[in-house]
Amino acid sequence: MVRGMATEASTTPATARVVWRRYLAKPTQEQIVLLVTLALIIGFSVALPGFATVANLLNLAKSVSILGILGLGMAIVVIARGLDLSQVAIMAVSLGIALTLMTNGVSTPVALLAVLVLALAIGAINGLIIAFIEVPALFATLATTFVAFGLGRLVLRTLFIYAPPTATGLFFIGQGRILGIPTPIVIFAAAALIVHWMLSRTSLGRFLYAHGDNPEAARLTGVAVRPLAVIQYMLSALLAWVAGIVFTGSTASMNLQIIYSTAIFDTILVVVLGGVSLIGGRGGVLSIIAGTALIGTLLNGFTIMDVNSEVQNIIKGVVLLAAILLDNRLHPRDDETARQGD
Amino acid sequence: MTRASNLRMGWGMLAAVAAAGLIAAPMAARAADEPQISKSERELRSSYDKDIKGKTIAWVPIALGAPITDIWTAVMQEEAEARGMKFLLRDPNWDATAELQAVSALISEKPDILVVHNPSLTLLAKELKRAEEAGIHVIQMNMESNYLSDGFVGADWGQIGRMMGEETIKACGSGTKTSHKVQIVQGELTAAGNVNTVAGLMQALDKDKEIKVVSSQAANWDPKKALDITATVIQQHPDLCASIGIWGVMETGASQAIKNAGKLEQVKIITNGEGSAFDCQQLKEGMYTKYLSYHSDRQAHDVIDEASVLLQGKMKPGTVHVALYTVPEWLDKASADKPGACFELPNLKKPETAAKQ
């Protein structure tokens, strides 16, 4: 033990080299993804004129901010070994209702807070079904998606809902700039910092990782797993609401059609790509930033190169497959603690 | 007979005739006052009622909730019920499989007229053929399939594409002092409406060698995707001359991106659509420069008219091809104000025979 402490305490060049070699020998997925992103950025900067400008890079970041915020919410749930397929539905339905309220004269902050309550309620329902009725997260959140969509269509009647011109605060969030940086990027950065603080510095974060790593052990050591489930899905819903505000701010509308588009799979792509393993217990905010950066760079490059949309979808699919395979190799499924629906 | 008795008989007959006349005259007068519907009109009306009243018309859109399908449904329902027809509605909600199932199920219910909105050229073609063989008239709405049925009501997409292309050449072609750069925002690459419109558009654009298409990406009918694509395009090509959108509602995303970049005055936004009040509003706000409307409210009216003709003509299903192509109309900021330019979005009341799935 003394020798071990001595080795840690001393920083001889030999020890440092050993530490470095161990570090580089098994790179984490975030590092791999960040390296690939860097390679792509360098490649595109050389091949595509106009890519490596501040304006374009800000555009790139702005276009994936919403995906990033949703990814943060999904990461919280996936780290705890869950899955939230209802995020996009919560985002679309709650903001659709908010826009309708605003058009009918309700003030913007009141409308947004009212639908925050709705979003949190749906998140809580998700958590309650998964924790108490013990339905696997995949099926529970899928069901909630359909229910939310149906309710949304019933209440809203149309698929496209438009913001009234008076919602200037909303437009600032979507289209404005703070200190020269587009507001969506600022909001993504702020959300990332808060989630990072929560995951790494609070006991809630520790419990999420514990539950993701080994749910049974977490339960046996006294972690309140059921309230934990409810809280994590409510947090995911909260971030979906934030993403929705940025969405409606930038497009001045909400489109219920996105619930049945590939948006939710793009979110899972960002999460898995960045290194938040689907078996839970690892990854963090850096993973989301890495995944979002890679997807954003790819999409931006494709748009500048005017690549056919079907080819874009194929490449996104291949990237997702590669990420899952890499995830499988680096973090094999722990059969002792795996559950149905994993 | 004596002369006296003859005279008496004569006066008697005269009296009888006068009496009869006095009694009959008011009756005749009353009869002459009461107007009668002419026989030909009565015959026509009765034959019309026999052919139309009580007949069933079934409608399967791709999905409800978009202005185009909502206005079609509202107008068709109103006009069908006003003529005494029964109106059936099925809402597959963007699910192609559900639409196929709905059509198959309706064929067994044997409506008299089946109106369908095809999501692709191939999905419903076989079922539509089966419907006509079963004695049901099929009218295809706005997007056709590979099977030519009795009726088609809708826009000629190739023509719409060509007209948008010609308008683009006028705004950005060789004669103009612009960069000649244009962007195309497509919908979904495999949709019938998209394929034909883009084909017509490219045919027209190819005629002017100066026009450069700098971007032709699919935004899948989603305004947010259109916004993201256009934000990159306008940033890469700040001297963009025109943005051509295959559907107005989707193109609002592109206009928003151009507005955010402060280039709304410079870039001509050319698009087409159903012509709802929303679209006229966009024209007035400068979010579209030129809008080609195919007046979907009139299209729905045309469907009921075509159904009426098919039923009264007593034609055997599958033996005719009656196409009612909509005549598209250019709208711009000035003409958006004229009455009837755009239709008001319907205040949707729940249809009596609501979606059953």
XYZ file of C-alpha atoms in Angstrom:
699
model
C 0.000 0.000 0.000
C 2.878 2.300 0.865
C 4.485 1.486 -2.480
C 1.219 2.279 -4.273
C 0.939 5.589 -2.468
C 4.536 6.358 -3.245
C 3.965 5.624 -6.941
C 0.952 7.956 -7.003
C 2.687 10.672 -5.067
C 5.813 10.707 -7.238
C 5.644 11.943 -10.824
C 8.752 10.395 -12.275
C 8.968 10.472 -16.062
C 8.659 6.649 -16.102
C 5.338 6.767 -14.239
C 4.062 9.581 -16.378
C 4.865 7.620 -19.549
C 3.061 4.550 -18.155
C 0.013 6.642 -17.324
C -0.003 8.246 -20.788
C 0.359 4.909 -22.563
C -2.545 3.476 -20.562
C -4.590 6.575 -21.382
C -3.926 6.384 -25.089
C -4.129 2.598 -25.299
C -7.868 2.574 -24.622
C -9.335 5.786 -26.013
C -12.831 6.616 -24.938
C -15.540 6.961 -27.518
C -15.754 10.719 -26.964
C -12.117 11.053 -27.923
C -12.560 8.980 -31.067
C -15.579 10.999 -32.124
C -13.875 14.315 -31.404
C -10.856 13.212 -33.449
C -13.103 12.199 -36.359
C -14.905 15.546 -36.125
C -11.592 17.396 -36.151
C -10.488 15.390 -39.197
C -13.760 16.228 -40.979
C -13.465 19.910 -40.133
C -9.928 20.018 -41.515
C -11.017 18.069 -44.584
C -14.006 20.293 -45.290
C -12.002 23.477 -44.650
C -9.543 22.416 -47.315
C -12.051 21.059 -49.820
C -14.932 23.489 -49.415
C -14.399 27.207 -49.700
C -16.557 29.043 -47.235
C -16.661 26.252 -44.648
C -13.970 27.534 -42.330
C -15.517 30.937 -41.697
C -16.782 32.101 -38.307
C -20.232 32.742 -39.787
C -20.518 29.220 -41.180
C -19.256 27.562 -38.012
C -21.761 29.564 -35.963
C -24.466 28.486 -38.427
C -23.368 24.896 -37.990
C -23.575 25.149 -34.218
C -26.920 26.938 -34.380
C -28.520 24.296 -36.591
C -27.708 21.494 -34.157
C -28.372 23.360 -30.886
C -31.881 21.951 -30.671
C -30.583 18.449 -31.314
C -27.950 19.045 -28.639
C -30.455 20.152 -26.005
C -32.644 17.131 -26.724
C -29.505 14.997 -26.569
C -28.738 16.312 -23.078
C -32.174 15.187 -21.919
C -31.809 11.816 -23.605
C -28.342 11.383 -22.063
C -29.701 11.841 -18.535
C -32.167 9.031 -19.143
C -29.817 6.729 -21.062
C -27.049 7.055 -18.465
C -29.549 5.644 -15.978
C -30.245 2.800 -18.410
C -33.525 4.156 -19.692
C -34.752 5.530 -23.002
C -37.124 8.380 -23.755
C -38.752 8.075 -27.173
C -41.400 10.640 -26.300
C -39.082 13.669 -26.177
C -39.963 15.068 -29.605
C -43.673 14.487 -28.966
C -43.467 16.366 -25.655
C -41.582 19.200 -27.356
C -44.003 19.502 -30.273
C -47.282 19.159 -28.377
C -46.405 21.446 -25.468
C -45.026 24.214 -27.651
C -47.892 23.827 -30.113
C -50.334 24.434 -27.271
C -48.212 27.364 -26.040
C -48.339 29.011 -29.481
C -52.116 28.544 -29.635
C -52.455 30.149 -26.185
C -50.249 33.046 -27.271
C -52.321 33.585 -30.404
C -55.396 33.746 -28.163
C -53.931 36.554 -26.090
C -52.123 34.776 -23.271
C -48.761 36.402 -22.552
C -45.651 34.543 -23.674
C -44.162 33.744 -20.237
C -47.503 32.513 -18.868
C -48.132 30.335 -21.926
C -44.660 28.825 -21.753
C -44.925 28.117 -18.023
C -48.350 26.548 -18.467
C -47.035 24.074 -21.012
C -43.957 23.432 -18.889
C -46.371 21.975 -16.353
C -47.851 19.818 -19.126
C -44.418 18.643 -20.260
C -43.334 17.786 -16.723
C -46.618 15.929 -16.214
C -45.981 13.763 -19.278
C -42.425 13.136 -18.065
C -43.746 12.158 -14.646
C -46.265 9.781 -16.226
C -43.421 8.178 -18.173
C -41.433 7.732 -14.963
C -44.398 6.376 -12.996
C -45.257 3.805 -15.647
C -41.651 2.657 -15.894
C -40.957 2.643 -12.163
C -44.198 1.345 -10.685
C -45.842 -0.637 -13.446
C -42.372 -1.786 -14.551
C -43.014 -1.553 -18.268
C -39.683 -1.346 -20.159
C -38.773 2.235 -21.067
C -38.812 1.517 -24.803
C -42.466 0.492 -24.828
C -43.684 2.948 -22.201
C -42.262 6.019 -23.908
C -43.375 4.787 -27.323
C -46.921 4.547 -25.996
C -46.684 8.013 -24.476
C -45.581 9.350 -27.871
C -48.758 8.083 -29.521
C -50.971 9.378 -26.713
C -49.283 12.795 -26.754
C -49.604 13.030 -30.521
C -53.270 12.045 -30.424
C -54.025 14.573 -27.695
C -52.106 17.215 -29.580
C -54.054 16.596 -32.794
C -57.347 16.592 -30.877
C -56.653 19.888 -29.130
C -54.768 21.666 -31.893
C -56.718 20.378 -34.965
C -53.954 21.411 -37.423
C -50.396 20.183 -37.860
C -48.798 23.605 -38.346
C -49.155 26.166 -35.592
C -47.758 29.664 -36.008
C -46.427 32.113 -33.462
C -48.200 35.467 -33.265
C -46.037 38.409 -34.354
C -46.170 39.734 -30.779
C -43.977 36.962 -29.392
C -40.819 39.040 -29.688
C -39.184 37.469 -26.631
C -39.529 34.091 -28.243
C -38.053 35.347 -31.501
C -35.079 36.751 -29.627
C -34.389 33.323 -28.150
C -34.470 31.735 -31.566
C -33.019 34.394 -33.794
C -31.207 36.879 -31.591
C -27.583 37.146 -30.563
C -25.913 37.550 -27.164
C -22.469 39.145 -27.431
C -22.385 38.204 -31.114
C -23.148 34.533 -30.528
C -26.547 33.265 -31.698
C -28.842 32.738 -28.693
C -29.569 29.047 -29.419
C -25.865 28.281 -28.973
C -25.785 30.212 -25.692
C -28.794 28.286 -24.417
C -27.240 24.960 -25.439
C -24.011 25.913 -23.688
C -25.842 26.969 -20.534
C -27.916 23.770 -20.506
C -24.766 21.699 -21.057
C -23.025 23.362 -18.100
C -26.005 22.869 -15.795
C -26.449 19.216 -16.779
C -22.703 18.605 -16.402
C -22.770 20.115 -12.923
C -25.786 17.981 -12.035
C -24.244 14.770 -13.336
C -20.785 15.211 -11.841
C -21.288 17.210 -8.646
C -24.639 16.229 -7.191
C -25.792 13.048 -5.546
C -28.611 12.845 -8.080
C -25.990 12.490 -10.798
C -24.180 9.791 -8.836
C -27.418 7.873 -8.391
C -28.137 8.087 -12.106
C -24.762 6.579 -12.919
C -25.198 3.959 -10.193
C -28.586 2.949 -11.501
C -27.241 2.731 -15.036
C -24.292 0.634 -14.025
C -26.175 -1.906 -11.897
C -29.826 -1.239 -11.080
C -30.170 -4.064 -8.572
C -27.101 -3.009 -6.623
C -28.342 0.558 -6.618
C -31.677 -0.519 -5.205
C -30.108 -2.725 -2.585
C -27.721 -0.019 -1.394
C -30.615 2.304 -0.713
C -30.902 4.484 -3.809
C -34.553 5.463 -4.199
C -34.836 3.990 -7.689
C -38.519 4.697 -8.262
C -38.463 8.419 -7.480
C -35.185 8.499 -9.416
C -36.968 7.158 -12.504
C -39.693 9.767 -12.188
C -37.153 12.580 -11.774
C -35.019 11.515 -14.733
C -37.968 11.447 -17.138
C -39.170 14.784 -15.832
C -35.701 16.234 -16.493
C -35.785 14.823 -20.003
C -39.191 16.443 -20.527
C -37.864 19.747 -19.128
C -35.025 19.764 -21.647
C -37.489 18.873 -24.422
C -39.441 21.996 -23.417
C -36.277 24.126 -23.566
C -35.451 22.697 -27.002
C -39.000 23.481 -28.082
C -38.651 27.125 -27.076
C -35.508 27.451 -29.193
C -37.309 25.646 -32.055
C -40.346 27.893 -32.069
C -38.138 30.947 -31.607
C -36.118 30.184 -34.702
C -38.917 29.063 -37.028
C -41.795 31.088 -35.529
C -43.909 27.952 -35.778
C -44.331 24.398 -34.561
C -44.913 21.403 -36.760
C -46.535 18.292 -35.240
C -45.367 16.243 -38.202
C -41.860 16.029 -36.703
C -43.159 13.580 -34.106
C -43.361 10.946 -36.811
C -40.142 11.982 -38.531
C -36.652 10.712 -37.792
C -35.970 13.496 -35.280
C -36.060 11.172 -32.265
C -33.640 8.768 -33.931
C -31.292 11.648 -34.690
C -31.284 12.372 -30.945
C -30.439 8.762 -30.116
C -27.757 8.918 -32.799
C -26.126 11.926 -31.133
C -26.241 10.249 -27.722
C -24.883 6.868 -28.805
C -22.359 8.400 -31.145
C -20.844 10.504 -28.405
C -20.241 7.595 -26.090
C -23.219 7.474 -23.749
C -23.542 3.717 -23.857
C -27.030 2.271 -24.271
C -26.321 -0.127 -21.404
C -26.020 2.868 -19.123
C -23.583 3.992 -16.490
C -21.124 5.881 -18.648
C -20.716 8.972 -20.717
C -21.452 12.564 -19.941
C -22.041 15.988 -21.378
C -18.802 15.858 -23.344
C -20.238 12.858 -25.192
C -23.247 14.879 -26.269
C -21.076 17.773 -27.405
C -18.859 15.381 -29.368
C -21.833 13.633 -30.999
C -23.576 16.900 -31.812
C -20.382 18.368 -33.266
C -19.884 15.381 -35.557
C -23.475 15.342 -36.812
C -23.479 19.118 -37.251
C -20.244 19.041 -39.230
C -21.515 16.248 -41.471
C -24.844 17.955 -42.167
C -23.249 21.333 -42.793
C -20.667 19.832 -45.140
C -23.355 17.886 -47.000
C -25.512 20.957 -47.483
C -22.581 22.960 -48.845
C -21.650 20.086 -51.158
C -25.349 19.756 -52.136
C -25.321 16.025 -51.482
C -28.532 14.164 -52.319
C -30.741 13.795 -49.220
C -31.081 10.047 -49.628
C -27.289 9.674 -49.657
C -27.175 11.832 -46.492
C -29.591 9.443 -44.780
C -27.506 6.447 -45.796
C -24.355 8.030 -44.399
C -26.102 8.956 -41.147
C -27.295 5.350 -40.854
C -23.806 3.980 -41.450
C -22.360 6.369 -38.851
C -24.987 5.247 -36.307
C -24.219 1.600 -37.013
C -20.482 2.225 -36.634
C -21.107 4.013 -33.331
C -23.216 1.177 -31.951
C -20.646 -1.414 -33.022
C -17.884 0.624 -31.422
C -19.998 0.989 -28.280
C -20.529 -2.781 -28.257
C -16.816 -3.481 -28.543
C -15.713 -0.967 -25.937
C -18.538 -1.694 -23.482
C -19.909 -5.210 -23.901
C -23.368 -5.898 -22.494
C -23.256 -6.932 -18.862
C -25.526 -9.982 -18.897
C -25.693 -10.147 -15.118
C -27.509 -6.890 -14.830
C -29.167 -6.539 -18.233
C -32.971 -6.264 -18.277
C -35.650 -7.049 -20.806
C -35.895 -4.268 -23.356
C -32.210 -3.316 -23.134
C -141.703 20.190 -81.576
C -143.443 23.514 -81.256
C -141.590 26.768 -81.710
C -142.270 27.589 -78.108
C -140.802 24.354 -76.803
C -137.730 24.814 -79.030
C -137.248 28.251 -77.628
C -137.621 26.912 -74.099
C -135.074 24.178 -74.828
C -132.713 26.744 -76.298
C -132.995 29.032 -73.282
C -132.659 26.026 -70.999
C -129.493 24.893 -72.689
C -128.126 28.414 -72.608
C -128.944 28.631 -68.906
C -127.299 25.287 -68.271
C -124.223 26.319 -70.156
C -124.141 29.657 -68.343
C -124.560 27.934 -64.994
C -121.924 25.449 -65.804
C -119.723 28.256 -66.972
C -120.353 30.257 -63.802
C -119.487 27.287 -61.642
C -116.552 26.202 -63.714
C -115.099 29.618 -64.330
C -113.765 30.239 -60.831
C -112.359 26.742 -60.730
C -110.727 27.229 -64.094
C -109.515 30.615 -63.005
C -108.022 29.113 -59.841
C -106.477 26.348 -61.856
C -105.030 28.826 -64.313
C -103.513 30.900 -61.365
C -101.743 27.923 -59.663
C -98.315 27.700 -61.328
C -97.122 24.244 -62.247
C -93.502 23.174 -62.495
C -92.855 22.325 -66.069
C -92.847 18.679 -66.910
C -89.278 18.745 -68.223
C -88.004 20.329 -65.014
C -89.837 17.770 -62.877
C -88.384 14.965 -64.947
C -84.874 16.356 -64.716
C -85.084 16.944 -60.980
C -86.483 13.514 -60.302
C -83.825 11.823 -62.384
C -81.143 13.912 -60.620
C -82.462 12.946 -57.207
C -82.606 9.318 -58.191
C -78.971 9.403 -59.306
C -77.481 11.571 -56.550
C -79.581 11.492 -53.373
C -78.539 8.885 -50.913
C -75.411 7.968 -52.812
C -72.227 7.527 -50.785
C -68.983 9.352 -51.405
C -65.899 8.194 -49.497
C -62.735 10.300 -49.063
C -59.280 9.135 -47.985
C -56.639 11.883 -47.752
C -53.001 11.283 -46.854
C -53.616 13.018 -43.533
C -55.846 15.666 -42.039
C -54.351 18.688 -40.323
C -52.677 20.468 -43.221
C -54.581 23.420 -44.738
C -54.798 21.653 -48.096
C -56.492 18.488 -46.854
C -58.611 20.354 -44.295
C -60.140 22.651 -46.903
C -60.731 19.740 -49.297
C -62.532 17.817 -46.555
C -64.599 20.773 -45.368
C -65.782 21.797 -48.858
C -66.423 18.241 -50.071
C -68.417 17.398 -46.968
C -70.506 20.563 -47.182
C -71.311 20.153 -50.877
C -71.938 16.420 -50.686
C -74.362 16.760 -47.795
C -76.131 19.692 -49.465
C -76.923 17.396 -52.392
C -78.217 14.666 -50.110
C -75.158 12.428 -50.435
C -73.591 10.510 -47.579
C -69.994 11.514 -46.832
C -67.493 9.029 -45.402
C -64.036 10.073 -44.173
C -61.017 8.004 -43.191
C -57.862 9.685 -41.788
C -54.706 7.534 -42.125
C -52.551 10.247 -40.508
C -49.482 10.001 -42.807
C -49.334 6.200 -42.454
C -49.182 4.728 -45.970
C -50.102 1.242 -44.749
C -53.122 2.569 -42.888
C -54.217 4.391 -46.047
C -53.972 1.183 -48.067
C -56.008 -0.658 -45.427
C -58.608 2.102 -45.323
C -59.056 1.968 -49.095
C -59.320 -1.834 -49.087
C -61.898 -1.750 -46.300
C -63.923 0.926 -48.100
C -64.058 -1.174 -51.273
C -65.925 -3.847 -49.320
C -68.363 -1.206 -48.041
C -69.182 -0.385 -51.692
C -69.489 3.399 -51.743
C -70.650 4.882 -55.030
C -67.695 7.221 -55.372
C -64.224 6.803 -53.868
C -61.962 9.866 -53.731
C -58.298 9.210 -52.867
C -55.169 11.264 -52.293
C -52.191 9.160 -53.425
C -49.013 9.294 -51.339
C -47.033 7.714 -54.166
C -47.506 6.520 -57.731
C -47.667 2.843 -56.833
C -49.173 2.286 -53.394
C -52.890 2.392 -54.215
C -52.805 1.575 -57.942
C -53.912 -2.061 -57.622
C -56.649 -1.291 -55.112
C -58.059 1.475 -57.303
C -58.274 -0.930 -60.231
C -60.055 -3.422 -57.970
C -62.461 -0.715 -56.832
C -63.499 0.152 -60.378
C -63.913 -3.523 -61.231
C -66.229 -3.746 -58.215
C -68.392 -0.960 -59.643
C -67.067 2.029 -57.681
C -66.143 5.255 -59.515
C -62.672 6.395 -58.424
C -61.637 10.046 -58.468
C -57.969 10.768 -57.721
C -57.216 14.044 -55.969
C -54.240 16.214 -56.833
C -51.591 13.471 -56.788
C -52.161 10.663 -59.228
C -51.124 7.016 -59.187
C -50.002 4.749 -62.015
C -53.606 3.634 -62.579
C -55.794 5.997 -64.607
C -59.244 5.891 -63.072
C -62.545 7.518 -64.075
C -61.682 10.856 -62.598
C -58.800 13.139 -61.739
C -59.036 16.565 -60.158
C -55.885 18.470 -59.497
C -52.930 20.501 -60.571
C -50.751 19.576 -63.511
C -47.491 19.430 -61.561
C -45.311 19.566 -64.625
C -47.072 22.765 -65.640
C -46.676 24.225 -62.156
C -42.963 23.420 -62.229
C -42.560 24.966 -65.680
C -44.437 28.114 -64.698
C -42.239 28.553 -61.595
C -39.159 27.987 -63.754
C -40.230 30.593 -66.278
C -40.918 33.092 -63.492
C -37.443 32.399 -62.079
C -35.847 33.042 -65.457
C -37.709 36.352 -65.639
C -36.321 37.307 -62.231
C -32.818 35.830 -62.390
C -32.109 34.859 -65.977
C -29.585 36.055 -68.520
C -31.219 39.426 -69.061
C -31.023 40.429 -65.400
C -28.211 42.040 -63.408
C -28.178 39.352 -60.732
C -25.879 36.533 -59.725
C -28.231 34.075 -61.556
C -27.891 31.729 -58.550
C -31.020 29.867 -57.462
C -31.815 27.433 -54.686
C -34.468 24.716 -54.921
C -36.113 23.479 -51.720
C -37.673 20.130 -52.555
C -40.249 18.247 -50.515
C -39.897 14.521 -50.366
C -37.834 13.066 -53.182
C -40.235 10.203 -53.976
C -43.557 12.025 -53.652
C -45.625 12.270 -56.855
C -46.107 16.006 -56.511
C -42.398 16.593 -55.954
C -41.058 14.468 -58.803
C -43.233 16.012 -61.499
C -42.873 19.573 -60.276
C -39.083 19.378 -60.123
C -39.026 17.768 -63.587
C -41.069 20.633 -65.044
C -38.977 23.166 -63.141
C -35.656 21.793 -64.383
C -37.000 21.600 -67.955
C -37.765 25.303 -67.811
C -34.552 26.293 -66.013
C -32.394 24.343 -68.462
C -33.534 26.679 -71.221
C -31.442 29.492 -69.725
C -27.762 28.598 -69.490
C -26.972 31.469 -67.104
C -29.086 30.059 -64.263
C -26.982 28.185 -61.687
C -28.740 25.859 -59.262
C -26.448 26.109 -56.231
C -28.504 23.852 -53.985
C -31.337 21.357 -54.503
C -31.994 19.651 -51.211
C -35.032 17.806 -49.862
C -36.559 19.261 -46.706
C -39.274 16.577 -46.407
C -42.116 19.129 -46.174
C -40.622 20.372 -42.863
C -40.191 24.145 -42.506
C -37.454 23.698 -39.870
C -35.335 21.584 -42.209
C -35.887 24.153 -44.967
C -34.683 26.841 -42.546
C -31.493 24.940 -41.658
C -30.650 24.194 -45.286
C -31.327 27.738 -46.438
C -29.348 29.258 -43.547
C -26.270 27.436 -44.844
C -27.011 28.222 -48.492
C -27.527 31.963 -47.943
C -24.388 32.057 -45.850
C -22.369 30.360 -48.590
C -23.990 32.352 -51.413
C -24.887 35.784 -50.048
C -25.642 36.951 -53.584
C -28.409 34.350 -54.041
C -31.022 35.551 -56.526
C -33.991 33.227 -55.953
C -35.267 30.463 -53.707
C -37.811 28.119 -55.306
C -39.927 26.083 -52.913
C -42.009 23.090 -53.927
C -44.597 23.812 -51.211
C -45.429 27.178 -49.687
C -45.829 26.015 -46.086
C -42.388 24.390 -46.190
C -40.868 27.394 -47.983
C -41.777 29.677 -45.040
C -38.831 28.077 -43.245
C -36.525 29.092 -46.076
C -37.958 32.643 -46.104
C -37.361 32.835 -42.366
C -33.703 31.921 -42.846
C -33.358 34.531 -45.599
C -35.103 37.098 -43.364
C -32.718 36.267 -40.505
C -29.812 36.906 -42.866
C -31.355 40.244 -43.776
C -31.696 39.348 -47.472
C -35.478 39.274 -47.852
C -35.418 42.249 -50.262
C -32.739 40.699 -52.445
C -33.853 37.077 -52.799
C -36.963 36.311 -54.852
C -39.057 33.636 -53.166
C -41.131 31.672 -55.646
C -43.398 28.919 -54.475
C -46.781 27.243 -54.954
C -49.551 25.804 -52.859
C -53.199 25.473 -51.987
C -53.857 29.194 -51.577
C -55.015 29.420 -47.963
C -55.351 32.675 -46.007
C -51.982 31.879 -44.441
C -50.314 32.032 -47.857
C -51.877 35.382 -48.698
C -50.604 36.639 -45.338
C -47.082 35.500 -46.244
C -47.319 37.375 -49.549
C -48.416 40.553 -47.796
C -45.564 40.267 -45.296
C -43.037 39.765 -48.073
C -42.175 36.199 -47.089
C -43.123 35.045 -50.594
C -42.460 37.117 -53.704
C -44.629 35.164 -56.139
C -47.101 32.425 -55.241
C -48.728 30.039 -57.683
C -52.068 29.036 -56.210
C -54.058 26.005 -57.274
C -57.094 27.044 -55.224
C -57.804 23.901 -53.281
C -61.266 25.075 -52.257
C -62.254 25.085 -55.944
C -60.622 21.679 -56.421
C -62.928 20.172 -53.782
C -65.917 21.724 -55.515
C -64.714 20.196 -58.791
C -64.627 16.747 -57.193
C -68.285 16.912 -56.207
C -69.170 18.191 -59.676
C -67.261 15.353 -61.289
C -68.970 12.849 -58.971
C -72.324 14.316 -59.972
C -71.507 13.905 -63.675
C -70.243 10.341 -63.284
C -73.362 9.323 -61.371
C -75.863 10.995 -63.697
C -74.035 9.853 -66.812
C -74.535 6.306 -65.562
C -71.144 5.425 -66.967
C -69.736 2.048 -66.099
C -66.762 2.526 -63.756
C -63.439 2.113 -65.499
C -64.646 3.168 -68.932
C -63.900 6.901 -68.963
C -61.075 9.257 -68.032
C -62.328 12.678 -67.009
C -59.564 15.021 -65.909
C -60.354 18.404 -64.390
C -56.979 20.149 -64.317
C -56.902 23.156 -62.036
C -55.844 26.385 -63.711
C -53.122 27.800 -61.454
C -53.096 31.523 -60.703
C -50.097 33.716 -59.907
C -50.497 35.822 -56.793
C -48.199 38.542 -55.512
C -48.262 41.191 -52.798
C -50.784 43.380 -54.630
C -53.167 40.675 -55.777
C -53.140 38.953 -52.386
C -55.522 41.636 -51.177
C -58.228 41.092 -53.753
C -61.319 39.263 -52.485
C -61.328 35.540 -53.190
C -57.569 35.398 -53.724
C -57.161 32.974 -50.836
C -59.601 30.820 -48.911
C -60.189 31.141 -45.181
C -58.971 28.166 -43.210
C -62.045 26.119 -42.366
C -63.374 26.193 -38.832
C -63.346 22.469 -38.582
C -66.450 20.867 -37.202
C -66.156 17.182 -36.518
C -67.452 15.206 -39.502
C -70.380 12.952 -38.601
C -68.696 9.855 -39.859
C -65.374 10.448 -38.128
C -62.180 8.538 -38.726
C -62.503 4.853 -38.022
C -59.308 2.834 -38.231
